[in-house]
Amino acid sequence: ARKAVRDDAGGGWRLTGQKTWPTRGAFCTHLFGLFRTDPDAPRHNGMTYLLVDLRQPGFTVRPVERRDGDEGFAEVCFEDAFVPDDMVLGEVNRGWNVAMATTGSERGLTLRSPGRFMATAAKLIDLARSLGSDVPADLRARVVQGWMDAQAYRWQTFWTVTKAVEGVRTGAESRMVKLFWSELDVRLHETAMELLGPHAELVDGDFAQWTKGYQFALAGPIYAGTNEIQRNVVAERVLGLPRK
């Protein structure tokens, strides 16, 4: 477990423990995370949200290779590492509130730009056109639907930004957005895989980008909270369904 012990002499906190799967952790200079600062507090209390500078003693970063071969994630170990008070985000022992605001923004706005899916949908159209009349009608329909869904996500993002500017905080509906974009990414790449047929197995050349993109898309329904959990939360908090 990650914990932070008060260092009054230094004006900050001493960190121990580890954090696994920080995004871009293999090559980032900073990370943020929740650290237990009151071991006697109830489950969601007694945690503080800290911004950590990894460019100092006390941190060990071990890259974790992804399925597509890139080192994007890492395991970070804290060994009596020091963090000053000005790196505390929000209030001490109230870090859970900051974390929930962060994850809400991440799922509904900042984690995946609509440009990513619009670009993928455009490339999918180009791929289908390059195959000409050999593309079955059902796959053509899926290509068109993918483009429409990417546009829908684009306009949804505009709506989310507008609400944020107006001071409206996103709630459980951000989980519905995460469900949409993560499964859209998989659908777009699955369509490409079917269009490519045997060529989808290639690991280099012109079609390799689709193979690698498909491998990465499969992670979308898992990171930032699995889609199964997101559906449970939507069922309970949006639809008002019972927990069981």
PDB file of C-alpha atoms in Angstrom:
ATOM      1  CA  ALA A   1       0.000   0.000   0.000  1.00  0.00           C
ATOM      2  CA  ARG A   2       1.154   3.564  -0.683  1.00  0.00           C
ATOM      3  CA  LYS A   3       1.493   5.762   2.362  1.00  0.00           C
ATOM      4  CA  ALA A   4       2.861   9.187   3.183  1.00  0.00           C
ATOM      5  CA  VAL A   5       4.251  10.030   6.615  1.00  0.00           C
ATOM      6  CA  ARG A   6       4.501  13.625   7.779  1.00  0.00           C
ATOM      7  CA  ASP A   7       8.020  15.158   7.760  1.00  0.00           C
ATOM      8  CA  ASP A   8       7.628  18.355   9.788  1.00  0.00           C
ATOM      9  CA  ALA A   9      11.330  19.166   9.675  1.00  0.00           C
ATOM     10  CA  GLY A  10      11.409  19.045   5.899  1.00  0.00           C
ATOM     11  CA  GLY A  11       7.988  20.625   5.388  1.00  0.00           C
ATOM     12  CA  GLY A  12       6.508  17.773   3.440  1.00  0.00           C
ATOM     13  CA  TRP A  13       5.886  14.033   3.268  1.00  0.00           C
ATOM     14  CA  ARG A  14       7.901  10.807   3.094  1.00  0.00           C
ATOM     15  CA  LEU A  15       6.509   8.240   0.674  1.00  0.00           C
ATOM     16  CA  THR A  16       6.772   4.453   0.760  1.00  0.00           C
ATOM     17  CA  GLY A  17       5.094   1.749  -1.306  1.00  0.00           C
ATOM     18  CA  GLN A  18       4.511   1.453  -5.023  1.00  0.00           C
ATOM     19  CA  LYS A  19       2.218   2.541  -7.832  1.00  0.00           C
ATOM     20  CA  THR A  20       1.625   0.204 -10.757  1.00  0.00           C
ATOM     21  CA  TRP A  21       0.337   1.060 -14.250  1.00  0.00           C
ATOM     22  CA  PRO A  22       0.816   4.864 -14.267  1.00  0.00           C
ATOM     23  CA  THR A  23       0.143   5.950 -17.838  1.00  0.00           C
ATOM     24  CA  ARG A  24       3.355   7.004 -19.638  1.00  0.00           C
ATOM     25  CA  GLY A  25       5.162   6.071 -16.431  1.00  0.00           C
ATOM     26  CA  ALA A  26       8.113   4.611 -18.343  1.00  0.00           C
ATOM     27  CA  PHE A  27       9.240   8.048 -19.476  1.00  0.00           C
ATOM     28  CA  CYS A  28       7.340  10.684 -17.469  1.00  0.00           C
ATOM     29  CA  THR A  29       8.985  13.134 -15.059  1.00  0.00           C
ATOM     30  CA  HIS A  30       5.999  13.480 -12.688  1.00  0.00           C
ATOM     31  CA  LEU A  31       3.074  11.402 -11.530  1.00  0.00           C
ATOM     32  CA  PHE A  32       0.116  11.963  -9.248  1.00  0.00           C
ATOM     33  CA  GLY A  33      -1.544   9.552  -6.897  1.00  0.00           C
ATOM     34  CA  LEU A  34      -3.440   8.913  -3.690  1.00  0.00           C
ATOM     35  CA  PHE A  35      -1.361   8.207  -0.598  1.00  0.00           C
ATOM     36  CA  ARG A  36      -2.631   7.055   2.774  1.00  0.00           C
ATOM     37  CA  THR A  37      -1.855   9.853   5.242  1.00  0.00           C
ATOM     38  CA  ASP A  38      -4.196   8.770   8.062  1.00  0.00           C
ATOM     39  CA  PRO A  39      -4.051   4.984   8.568  1.00  0.00           C
ATOM     40  CA  ASP A  40      -6.925   5.051  11.056  1.00  0.00           C
ATOM     41  CA  ALA A  41      -9.421   6.865   8.815  1.00  0.00           C
ATOM     42  CA  PRO A  42     -12.329   5.070   7.066  1.00  0.00           C
ATOM     43  CA  ARG A  43     -11.924   3.656   3.575  1.00  0.00           C
ATOM     44  CA  HIS A  44     -12.320   6.790   1.408  1.00  0.00           C
ATOM     45  CA  ASN A  45     -10.951   9.234   3.958  1.00  0.00           C
ATOM     46  CA  GLY A  46      -7.428   9.785   5.195  1.00  0.00           C
ATOM     47  CA  MET A  47      -5.882   9.856   1.722  1.00  0.00           C
ATOM     48  CA  THR A  48      -4.011  12.779   0.193  1.00  0.00           C
ATOM     49  CA  TYR A  49      -3.554  13.547  -3.497  1.00  0.00           C
ATOM     50  CA  LEU A  50       0.106  14.264  -4.249  1.00  0.00           C
ATOM     51  CA  LEU A  51       2.008  15.403  -7.321  1.00  0.00           C
ATOM     52  CA  VAL A  52       5.358  13.606  -7.328  1.00  0.00           C
ATOM     53  CA  ASP A  53       8.575  14.666  -9.067  1.00  0.00           C
ATOM     54  CA  LEU A  54      10.384  11.468 -10.072  1.00  0.00           C
ATOM     55  CA  ARG A  55      13.660  13.254 -10.838  1.00  0.00           C
ATOM     56  CA  GLN A  56      15.063  12.870  -7.326  1.00  0.00           C
ATOM     57  CA  PRO A  57      16.339  10.115  -5.002  1.00  0.00           C
ATOM     58  CA  GLY A  58      13.900   7.615  -3.561  1.00  0.00           C
ATOM     59  CA  PHE A  59      12.096   6.591  -6.754  1.00  0.00           C
ATOM     60  CA  THR A  60      12.630   3.487  -8.865  1.00  0.00           C
ATOM     61  CA  VAL A  61      10.847   3.258 -12.224  1.00  0.00           C
ATOM     62  CA  ARG A  62      10.505  -0.156 -13.891  1.00  0.00           C
ATOM     63  CA  PRO A  63       8.942  -0.040 -17.395  1.00  0.00           C
ATOM     64  CA  VAL A  64       6.132  -2.503 -18.178  1.00  0.00           C
ATOM     65  CA  GLU A  65       5.903  -3.629 -21.802  1.00  0.00           C
ATOM     66  CA  ARG A  66       2.473  -3.487 -23.407  1.00  0.00           C
ATOM     67  CA  ARG A  67       0.971  -6.130 -25.663  1.00  0.00           C
ATOM     68  CA  ASP A  68       1.829  -4.049 -28.733  1.00  0.00           C
ATOM     69  CA  GLY A  69       5.501  -4.025 -27.731  1.00  0.00           C
ATOM     70  CA  ASP A  70       5.788  -0.444 -26.504  1.00  0.00           C
ATOM     71  CA  GLU A  71       6.798   0.534 -22.975  1.00  0.00           C
ATOM     72  CA  GLY A  72       4.033   2.896 -21.958  1.00  0.00           C
ATOM     73  CA  PHE A  73       3.336   1.856 -18.382  1.00  0.00           C
ATOM     74  CA  ALA A  74       5.607   1.321 -15.409  1.00  0.00           C
ATOM     75  CA  GLU A  75       5.859   0.160 -11.834  1.00  0.00           C
ATOM     76  CA  VAL A  76       7.111   2.966  -9.594  1.00  0.00           C
ATOM     77  CA  CYS A  77       8.537   2.198  -6.152  1.00  0.00           C
ATOM     78  CA  PHE A  78       8.750   4.821  -3.401  1.00  0.00           C
ATOM     79  CA  GLU A  79      11.553   4.348  -0.895  1.00  0.00           C
ATOM     80  CA  ASP A  80      11.428   7.121   1.700  1.00  0.00           C
ATOM     81  CA  ALA A  81      10.995   9.626  -1.132  1.00  0.00           C
ATOM     82  CA  PHE A  82      10.316  13.236  -0.150  1.00  0.00           C
ATOM     83  CA  VAL A  83       7.454  15.396  -1.478  1.00  0.00           C
ATOM     84  CA  PRO A  84       7.119  19.025  -0.295  1.00  0.00           C
ATOM     85  CA  ASP A  85       3.857  20.515   0.922  1.00  0.00           C
ATOM     86  CA  ASP A  86       3.392  22.596  -2.227  1.00  0.00           C
ATOM     87  CA  MET A  87       2.888  19.335  -4.138  1.00  0.00           C
ATOM     88  CA  VAL A  88      -0.337  18.555  -2.245  1.00  0.00           C
ATOM     89  CA  LEU A  89      -3.377  18.919  -4.524  1.00  0.00           C
ATOM     90  CA  GLY A  90      -6.498  19.839  -2.581  1.00  0.00           C
ATOM     91  CA  GLU A  91      -6.712  19.247   1.164  1.00  0.00           C
ATOM     92  CA  VAL A  92      -4.715  16.816   3.279  1.00  0.00           C
ATOM     93  CA  ASN A  93      -6.759  13.647   3.961  1.00  0.00           C
ATOM     94  CA  ARG A  94      -9.360  14.750   1.386  1.00  0.00           C
ATOM     95  CA  GLY A  95      -7.649  13.369  -1.678  1.00  0.00           C
ATOM     96  CA  TRP A  96     -10.539  11.088  -2.629  1.00  0.00           C
ATOM     97  CA  ASN A  97     -12.601  14.118  -3.688  1.00  0.00           C
ATOM     98  CA  VAL A  98      -9.785  15.309  -5.959  1.00  0.00           C
ATOM     99  CA  ALA A  99      -9.356  11.831  -7.418  1.00  0.00           C
ATOM    100  CA  MET A 100     -13.056  11.534  -8.271  1.00  0.00           C
ATOM    101  CA  ALA A 101     -13.001  14.908 -10.020  1.00  0.00           C
ATOM    102  CA  THR A 102      -9.890  13.822 -11.927  1.00  0.00           C
ATOM    103  CA  THR A 103     -11.308  10.493 -13.073  1.00  0.00           C
ATOM    104  CA  GLY A 104     -14.623  12.091 -14.074  1.00  0.00           C
ATOM    105  CA  SER A 105     -12.783  14.527 -16.322  1.00  0.00           C
ATOM    106  CA  GLU A 106     -10.523  11.769 -17.608  1.00  0.00           C
ATOM    107  CA  ARG A 107     -13.304   9.417 -18.662  1.00  0.00           C
ATOM    108  CA  GLY A 108     -15.527  12.077 -20.170  1.00  0.00           C
ATOM    109  CA  LEU A 109     -13.118  14.585 -21.688  1.00  0.00           C
ATOM    110  CA  THR A 110      -9.344  14.450 -21.409  1.00  0.00           C
ATOM    111  CA  LEU A 111      -8.354  10.802 -21.837  1.00  0.00           C
ATOM    112  CA  ARG A 112      -9.275  10.337 -25.502  1.00  0.00           C
ATOM    113  CA  SER A 113      -9.534  13.252 -27.920  1.00  0.00           C
ATOM    114  CA  PRO A 114     -12.260  12.967 -30.587  1.00  0.00           C
ATOM    115  CA  GLY A 115      -9.529  13.651 -33.133  1.00  0.00           C
ATOM    116  CA  ARG A 116      -8.178  10.159 -32.460  1.00  0.00           C
ATOM    117  CA  PHE A 117     -11.398   8.467 -33.536  1.00  0.00           C
ATOM    118  CA  MET A 118     -12.148  10.836 -36.384  1.00  0.00           C
ATOM    119  CA  ALA A 119      -8.691  10.135 -37.816  1.00  0.00           C
ATOM    120  CA  THR A 120      -9.193   6.380 -37.416  1.00  0.00           C
ATOM    121  CA  ALA A 121     -12.625   6.551 -39.064  1.00  0.00           C
ATOM    122  CA  ALA A 122     -11.159   8.541 -41.975  1.00  0.00           C
ATOM    123  CA  LYS A 123      -8.373   5.973 -42.437  1.00  0.00           C
ATOM    124  CA  LEU A 124     -10.963   3.204 -42.299  1.00  0.00           C
ATOM    125  CA  ILE A 125     -12.890   4.854 -45.135  1.00  0.00           C
ATOM    126  CA  ASP A 126      -9.687   5.112 -47.167  1.00  0.00           C
ATOM    127  CA  LEU A 127      -8.976   1.435 -46.522  1.00  0.00           C
ATOM    128  CA  ALA A 128     -12.461   0.412 -47.665  1.00  0.00           C
ATOM    129  CA  ARG A 129     -12.162   2.557 -50.793  1.00  0.00           C
ATOM    130  CA  SER A 130      -8.798   1.005 -51.637  1.00  0.00           C
ATOM    131  CA  LEU A 131     -10.457  -2.419 -51.709  1.00  0.00           C
ATOM    132  CA  GLY A 132     -13.129  -1.220 -54.128  1.00  0.00           C
ATOM    133  CA  SER A 133     -16.093  -3.436 -54.918  1.00  0.00           C
ATOM    134  CA  ASP A 134     -14.668  -6.364 -52.962  1.00  0.00           C
ATOM    135  CA  VAL A 135     -16.015  -4.946 -49.695  1.00  0.00           C
ATOM    136  CA  PRO A 136     -19.239  -6.730 -48.611  1.00  0.00           C
ATOM    137  CA  ALA A 137     -22.303  -4.586 -47.962  1.00  0.00           C
ATOM    138  CA  ASP A 138     -22.349  -5.331 -44.222  1.00  0.00           C
ATOM    139  CA  LEU A 139     -18.752  -4.152 -43.824  1.00  0.00           C
ATOM    140  CA  ARG A 140     -19.501  -1.008 -45.841  1.00  0.00           C
ATOM    141  CA  ALA A 141     -22.349  -0.286 -43.432  1.00  0.00           C
ATOM    142  CA  ARG A 142     -20.015  -0.746 -40.452  1.00  0.00           C
ATOM    143  CA  VAL A 143     -17.498   1.662 -41.973  1.00  0.00           C
ATOM    144  CA  VAL A 144     -20.223   4.293 -42.363  1.00  0.00           C
ATOM    145  CA  GLN A 145     -21.504   3.660 -38.828  1.00  0.00           C
ATOM    146  CA  GLY A 146     -17.980   4.052 -37.474  1.00  0.00           C
ATOM    147  CA  TRP A 147     -17.650   7.452 -39.126  1.00  0.00           C
ATOM    148  CA  MET A 148     -21.038   8.524 -37.720  1.00  0.00           C
ATOM    149  CA  ASP A 149     -20.110   7.351 -34.218  1.00  0.00           C
ATOM    150  CA  ALA A 150     -16.807   9.268 -34.355  1.00  0.00           C
ATOM    151  CA  GLN A 151     -18.727  12.413 -35.283  1.00  0.00           C
ATOM    152  CA  ALA A 152     -21.175  11.779 -32.439  1.00  0.00           C
ATOM    153  CA  TYR A 153     -18.292  11.553 -29.973  1.00  0.00           C
ATOM    154  CA  ARG A 154     -16.888  14.793 -31.358  1.00  0.00           C
ATOM    155  CA  TRP A 155     -20.134  16.665 -30.711  1.00  0.00           C
ATOM    156  CA  GLN A 156     -20.531  15.058 -27.316  1.00  0.00           C
ATOM    157  CA  THR A 157     -17.078  16.396 -26.396  1.00  0.00           C
ATOM    158  CA  PHE A 158     -18.120  19.901 -27.451  1.00  0.00           C
ATOM    159  CA  TRP A 159     -21.150  19.559 -25.157  1.00  0.00           C
ATOM    160  CA  THR A 160     -18.959  18.397 -22.254  1.00  0.00           C
ATOM    161  CA  VAL A 161     -16.546  21.304 -22.724  1.00  0.00           C
ATOM    162  CA  THR A 162     -19.454  23.758 -22.821  1.00  0.00           C
ATOM    163  CA  LYS A 163     -20.835  22.369 -19.560  1.00  0.00           C
ATOM    164  CA  ALA A 164     -17.387  22.544 -17.954  1.00  0.00           C
ATOM    165  CA  VAL A 165     -17.034  26.207 -18.952  1.00  0.00           C
ATOM    166  CA  GLU A 166     -20.457  26.839 -17.392  1.00  0.00           C
ATOM    167  CA  GLY A 167     -19.225  25.250 -14.171  1.00  0.00           C
ATOM    168  CA  VAL A 168     -21.295  22.075 -14.443  1.00  0.00           C
ATOM    169  CA  ARG A 169     -19.442  19.071 -13.017  1.00  0.00           C
ATOM    170  CA  THR A 170     -19.785  15.771 -14.858  1.00  0.00           C
ATOM    171  CA  GLY A 171     -21.081  12.899 -12.771  1.00  0.00           C
ATOM    172  CA  ALA A 172     -21.870   9.296 -13.550  1.00  0.00           C
ATOM    173  CA  GLU A 173     -22.646  10.258 -17.153  1.00  0.00           C
ATOM    174  CA  SER A 174     -18.899  10.514 -17.766  1.00  0.00           C
ATOM    175  CA  ARG A 175     -18.821   6.737 -17.352  1.00  0.00           C
ATOM    176  CA  MET A 176     -21.277   6.417 -20.234  1.00  0.00           C
ATOM    177  CA  VAL A 177     -18.902   8.477 -22.368  1.00  0.00           C
ATOM    178  CA  LYS A 178     -16.021   6.170 -21.464  1.00  0.00           C
ATOM    179  CA  LEU A 179     -18.106   3.167 -22.489  1.00  0.00           C
ATOM    180  CA  PHE A 180     -18.842   4.799 -25.834  1.00  0.00           C
ATOM    181  CA  TRP A 181     -15.351   5.831 -26.907  1.00  0.00           C
ATOM    182  CA  SER A 182     -13.595   2.686 -25.669  1.00  0.00           C
ATOM    183  CA  GLU A 183     -15.976   0.360 -27.484  1.00  0.00           C
ATOM    184  CA  LEU A 184     -15.987   2.616 -30.545  1.00  0.00           C
ATOM    185  CA  ASP A 185     -12.211   2.216 -30.769  1.00  0.00           C
ATOM    186  CA  VAL A 186     -12.543  -1.572 -30.693  1.00  0.00           C
ATOM    187  CA  ARG A 187     -15.324  -1.561 -33.317  1.00  0.00           C
ATOM    188  CA  LEU A 188     -13.346   0.627 -35.715  1.00  0.00           C
ATOM    189  CA  HIS A 189     -10.313  -1.639 -35.523  1.00  0.00           C
ATOM    190  CA  GLU A 190     -12.334  -4.847 -35.667  1.00  0.00           C
ATOM    191  CA  THR A 191     -13.871  -3.573 -38.908  1.00  0.00           C
ATOM    192  CA  ALA A 192     -10.398  -2.856 -40.250  1.00  0.00           C
ATOM    193  CA  MET A 193      -9.254  -6.360 -39.290  1.00  0.00           C
ATOM    194  CA  GLU A 194     -12.144  -7.897 -41.217  1.00  0.00           C
ATOM    195  CA  LEU A 195     -11.477  -5.676 -44.225  1.00  0.00           C
ATOM    196  CA  LEU A 196      -7.832  -6.727 -44.239  1.00  0.00           C
ATOM    197  CA  GLY A 197      -8.565 -10.421 -43.914  1.00  0.00           C
ATOM    198  CA  PRO A 198      -5.320 -12.465 -43.912  1.00  0.00           C
ATOM    199  CA  HIS A 199      -3.280  -9.258 -44.210  1.00  0.00           C
ATOM    200  CA  ALA A 200      -4.352  -8.353 -40.664  1.00  0.00           C
ATOM    201  CA  GLU A 201      -1.732 -10.792 -39.387  1.00  0.00           C
ATOM    202  CA  LEU A 202       1.130  -8.727 -40.803  1.00  0.00           C
ATOM    203  CA  VAL A 203       3.397  -7.096 -38.244  1.00  0.00           C
ATOM    204  CA  ASP A 204       5.141  -4.748 -40.651  1.00  0.00           C
ATOM    205  CA  GLY A 205       4.384  -2.932 -43.883  1.00  0.00           C
ATOM    206  CA  ASP A 206       1.426  -0.689 -44.766  1.00  0.00           C
ATOM    207  CA  PHE A 207      -1.151  -2.647 -42.762  1.00  0.00           C
ATOM    208  CA  ALA A 208       0.866  -3.024 -39.529  1.00  0.00           C
ATOM    209  CA  GLN A 209      -0.627   0.176 -38.114  1.00  0.00           C
ATOM    210  CA  TRP A 210      -4.032  -1.494 -37.996  1.00  0.00           C
ATOM    211  CA  THR A 211      -2.718  -4.575 -36.203  1.00  0.00           C
ATOM    212  CA  LYS A 212      -0.949  -2.486 -33.594  1.00  0.00           C
ATOM    213  CA  GLY A 213      -3.929  -0.141 -33.262  1.00  0.00           C
ATOM    214  CA  TYR A 214      -6.240  -3.097 -32.711  1.00  0.00           C
ATOM    215  CA  GLN A 215      -4.015  -4.474 -29.956  1.00  0.00           C
ATOM    216  CA  PHE A 216      -4.023  -1.104 -28.187  1.00  0.00           C
ATOM    217  CA  ALA A 217      -7.789  -0.617 -28.647  1.00  0.00           C
ATOM    218  CA  LEU A 218      -8.441  -3.823 -26.696  1.00  0.00           C
ATOM    219  CA  ALA A 219      -7.078  -2.106 -23.588  1.00  0.00           C
ATOM    220  CA  GLY A 220      -9.657   0.712 -23.759  1.00  0.00           C
ATOM    221  CA  PRO A 221     -12.497  -1.208 -22.074  1.00  0.00           C
ATOM    222  CA  ILE A 222     -10.106  -2.065 -19.216  1.00  0.00           C
ATOM    223  CA  TYR A 223      -8.135   1.057 -18.263  1.00  0.00           C
ATOM    224  CA  ALA A 224      -9.727   4.046 -16.492  1.00  0.00           C
ATOM    225  CA  GLY A 225     -12.132   1.564 -14.887  1.00  0.00           C
ATOM    226  CA  THR A 226     -13.335  -1.603 -16.631  1.00  0.00           C
ATOM    227  CA  ASN A 227     -16.504  -1.256 -18.689  1.00  0.00           C
ATOM    228  CA  GLU A 228     -18.231  -3.890 -16.563  1.00  0.00           C
ATOM    229  CA  ILE A 229     -17.756  -1.669 -13.508  1.00  0.00           C
ATOM    230  CA  GLN A 230     -18.835   1.409 -15.470  1.00  0.00           C
ATOM    231  CA  ARG A 231     -22.080  -0.313 -16.445  1.00  0.00           C
ATOM    232  CA  ASN A 232     -22.761  -1.212 -12.826  1.00  0.00           C
ATOM    233  CA  VAL A 233     -22.277   2.406 -11.756  1.00  0.00           C
ATOM    234  CA  VAL A 234     -24.506   3.721 -14.564  1.00  0.00           C
ATOM    235  CA  ALA A 235     -27.186   1.167 -13.650  1.00  0.00           C
ATOM    236  CA  GLU A 236     -27.180   2.210 -10.010  1.00  0.00           C
ATOM    237  CA  ARG A 237     -26.549   5.986 -10.176  1.00  0.00           C
ATOM    238  CA  VAL A 238     -28.195   6.946 -13.464  1.00  0.00           C
ATOM    239  CA  LEU A 239     -30.970   4.368 -13.871  1.00  0.00           C
ATOM    240  CA  GLY A 240     -31.603   3.880 -10.151  1.00  0.00           C
ATOM    241  CA  LEU A 241     -31.425   0.076 -10.327  1.00  0.00           C
ATOM    242  CA  PRO A 242     -30.740  -1.939  -7.143  1.00  0.00           C
ATOM    243  CA  ARG A 243     -27.207  -3.154  -6.408  1.00  0.00           C
ATOM    244  CA  LYS A 244     -28.362  -6.791  -6.743  1.00  0.00           C
TER     245      LYS A 244
END
